[in-house]
Amino acid sequence: DVQLVESGGGSVQAGGSLRLSCAFHGVSDTKYSMAWVRQAPGKERECVALVDSGDTTRYAASVTGRFTVSKDITKNVLYLEMNSLKPEDTAMYFCSLVYGARGITVAAFVARATAFGHWGQGTQVTVS
């Protein structure tokens, strides 16, 4: 089974930075897409950054220029570097994986992952 374990969340002041990590194991195919999805209280899940199975990265408009997603396949870790953090970035951040999905958009990822994907337990990010 796929296992995803997030870490790196915490509390930070506006304008600060955090780096989230997602260690993943048990992936049974070389073609997979991964994403960072956040959910604020009372709001729907939002995909903010992804790396698709062709290693193309895509970002939500709300984080473009501030967040950077990367993947280290030698360590099996997905990262999210978050800079210039804003209070509206406060949310639980989840790591998610779906097999295949080359070309998937950030808008489509949550639905795909909800139906067919794998999720971590989340890590809280609070910006004040």
GROMACS .gro file of C-alpha atoms in nm:
model
  128
    1ASP     CA    1   0.000   0.000   0.000
    2VAL     CA    2   0.106   0.357  -0.066
    3GLN     CA    3   0.204   0.546   0.246
    4LEU     CA    4   0.245   0.923   0.259
    5VAL     CA    5   0.378   1.104   0.566
    6GLU     CA    6   0.390   1.483   0.577
    7SER     CA    7   0.608   1.695   0.804
    8GLY     CA    8   0.737   2.048   0.835
    9GLY     CA    9   0.424   2.240   0.924
   10GLY     CA   10   0.413   2.498   1.199
   11SER     CA   11   0.332   2.855   1.293
   12VAL     CA   12   0.501   3.144   1.117
   13GLN     CA   13   0.453   3.517   1.083
   14ALA     CA   14   0.330   3.670   0.760
   15GLY     CA   15   0.613   3.708   0.514
   16GLY     CA   16   0.793   3.405   0.653
   17SER     CA   17   0.883   3.072   0.498
   18LEU     CA   18   0.828   2.703   0.559
   19ARG     CA   19   0.928   2.385   0.380
   20LEU     CA   20   0.694   2.090   0.388
   21SER     CA   21   0.811   1.735   0.321
   22CYS     CA   22   0.616   1.426   0.222
   23ALA     CA   23   0.790   1.091   0.249
   24PHE     CA   24   0.628   0.832   0.028
   25HIS     CA   25   0.660   0.455   0.013
   26GLY     CA   26   0.490   0.159  -0.150
   27VAL     CA   27   0.445   0.313  -0.494
   28SER     CA   28   0.404   0.026  -0.739
   29ASP     CA   29   0.437   0.212  -1.070
   30THR     CA   30   0.699   0.448  -1.208
   31LYS     CA   31   0.431   0.679  -1.352
   32TYR     CA   32   0.255   0.880  -1.086
   33SER     CA   33   0.156   1.237  -1.011
   34MET     CA   34   0.183   1.401  -0.672
   35ALA     CA   35   0.039   1.716  -0.527
   36TRP     CA   36   0.007   1.936  -0.224
   37VAL     CA   37  -0.356   1.998  -0.137
   38ARG     CA   38  -0.470   2.231   0.140
   39GLN     CA   39  -0.792   2.268   0.330
   40ALA     CA   40  -0.883   2.562   0.548
   41PRO     CA   41  -1.165   2.539   0.804
   42GLY     CA   42  -1.502   2.558   0.633
   43LYS     CA   43  -1.350   2.548   0.285
   44GLU     CA   44  -1.308   2.281   0.020
   45ARG     CA   45  -0.978   2.114  -0.053
   46GLU     CA   46  -0.760   2.311  -0.296
   47CYS     CA   47  -0.467   2.174  -0.492
   48VAL     CA   48  -0.192   2.435  -0.470
   49ALA     CA   49   0.097   2.260  -0.647
   50LEU     CA   50   0.161   1.937  -0.832
   51VAL     CA   51   0.425   1.739  -1.016
   52ASP     CA   52   0.267   1.522  -1.284
   53SER     CA   53   0.391   1.187  -1.412
   54GLY     CA   54   0.590   1.369  -1.680
   55ASP     CA   55   0.760   1.580  -1.410
   56THR     CA   56   0.579   1.897  -1.514
   57THR     CA   57   0.495   2.127  -1.225
   58ARG     CA   58   0.177   2.332  -1.201
   59TYR     CA   59   0.055   2.580  -0.944
   60ALA     CA   60  -0.264   2.743  -0.832
   61ALA     CA   61  -0.277   3.113  -0.917
   62SER     CA   62  -0.293   3.199  -0.548
   63VAL     CA   63   0.055   3.059  -0.481
   64THR     CA   64   0.237   3.111  -0.813
   65GLY     CA   65   0.566   3.286  -0.755
   66ARG     CA   66   0.565   3.208  -0.382
   67PHE     CA   67   0.553   2.827  -0.360
   68THR     CA   68   0.782   2.574  -0.527
   69VAL     CA   69   0.713   2.202  -0.549
   70SER     CA   70   0.989   1.950  -0.609
   71LYS     CA   71   1.044   1.578  -0.585
   72ASP     CA   72   1.356   1.384  -0.488
   73ILE     CA   73   1.315   1.031  -0.621
   74THR     CA   74   1.641   0.917  -0.464
   75LYS     CA   75   1.489   0.985  -0.122
   76ASN     CA   76   1.122   0.933  -0.214
   77VAL     CA   77   1.030   1.277  -0.081
   78LEU     CA   78   0.802   1.547  -0.219
   79TYR     CA   79   0.872   1.901  -0.102
   80LEU     CA   80   0.680   2.227  -0.092
   81GLU     CA   81   0.888   2.537  -0.038
   82MET     CA   82   0.659   2.818   0.077
   83ASN     CA   83   0.781   3.179   0.080
   84SER     CA   84   0.612   3.513   0.146
   85LEU     CA   85   0.346   3.337   0.345
   86LYS     CA   86   0.015   3.511   0.401
   87PRO     CA   87  -0.255   3.457   0.663
   88GLU     CA   88  -0.479   3.314   0.388
   89ASP     CA   89  -0.227   3.031   0.343
   90THR     CA   90  -0.333   2.898   0.684
   91ALA     CA   91  -0.466   2.546   0.632
   92MET     CA   92  -0.403   2.178   0.677
   93TYR     CA   93  -0.169   2.071   0.398
   94PHE     CA   94  -0.200   1.720   0.256
   95CYS     CA   95   0.025   1.525   0.026
   96SER     CA   96  -0.154   1.315  -0.234
   97LEU     CA   97  -0.058   1.068  -0.506
   98VAL     CA   98  -0.241   0.931  -0.808
   99TYR     CA   99  -0.107   0.687  -1.064
  100GLY     CA  100  -0.055   0.822  -1.414
  101ALA     CA  101  -0.244   1.150  -1.470
  102ARG     CA  102   0.013   1.307  -1.697
  103GLY     CA  103  -0.108   1.656  -1.788
  104ILE     CA  104  -0.351   1.679  -1.499
  105THR     CA  105  -0.434   2.032  -1.390
  106VAL     CA  106  -0.448   2.167  -1.036
  107ALA     CA  107  -0.821   2.218  -1.088
  108ALA     CA  108  -0.874   1.850  -1.165
  109PHE     CA  109  -0.637   1.691  -0.916
  110VAL     CA  110  -0.856   1.690  -0.605
  111ALA     CA  111  -1.143   1.510  -0.775
  112ARG     CA  112  -0.907   1.255  -0.928
  113ALA     CA  113  -0.731   1.193  -0.599
  114THR     CA  114  -1.053   1.175  -0.401
  115ALA     CA  115  -1.175   0.898  -0.629
  116PHE     CA  116  -0.857   0.710  -0.701
  117GLY     CA  117  -0.570   0.854  -0.502
  118HIS     CA  118  -0.378   0.817  -0.182
  119TRP     CA  119  -0.348   1.074   0.096
  120GLY     CA  120  -0.129   1.154   0.391
  121GLN     CA  121  -0.256   1.259   0.731
  122GLY     CA  122  -0.174   1.627   0.680
  123THR     CA  123   0.041   1.889   0.848
  124GLN     CA  124  -0.091   2.218   0.984
  125VAL     CA  125   0.040   2.552   0.860
  126THR     CA  126  -0.063   2.863   1.052
  127VAL     CA  127   0.034   3.211   0.933
  128SER     CA  128  -0.039   3.508   1.159
   0.00000   0.00000   0.00000
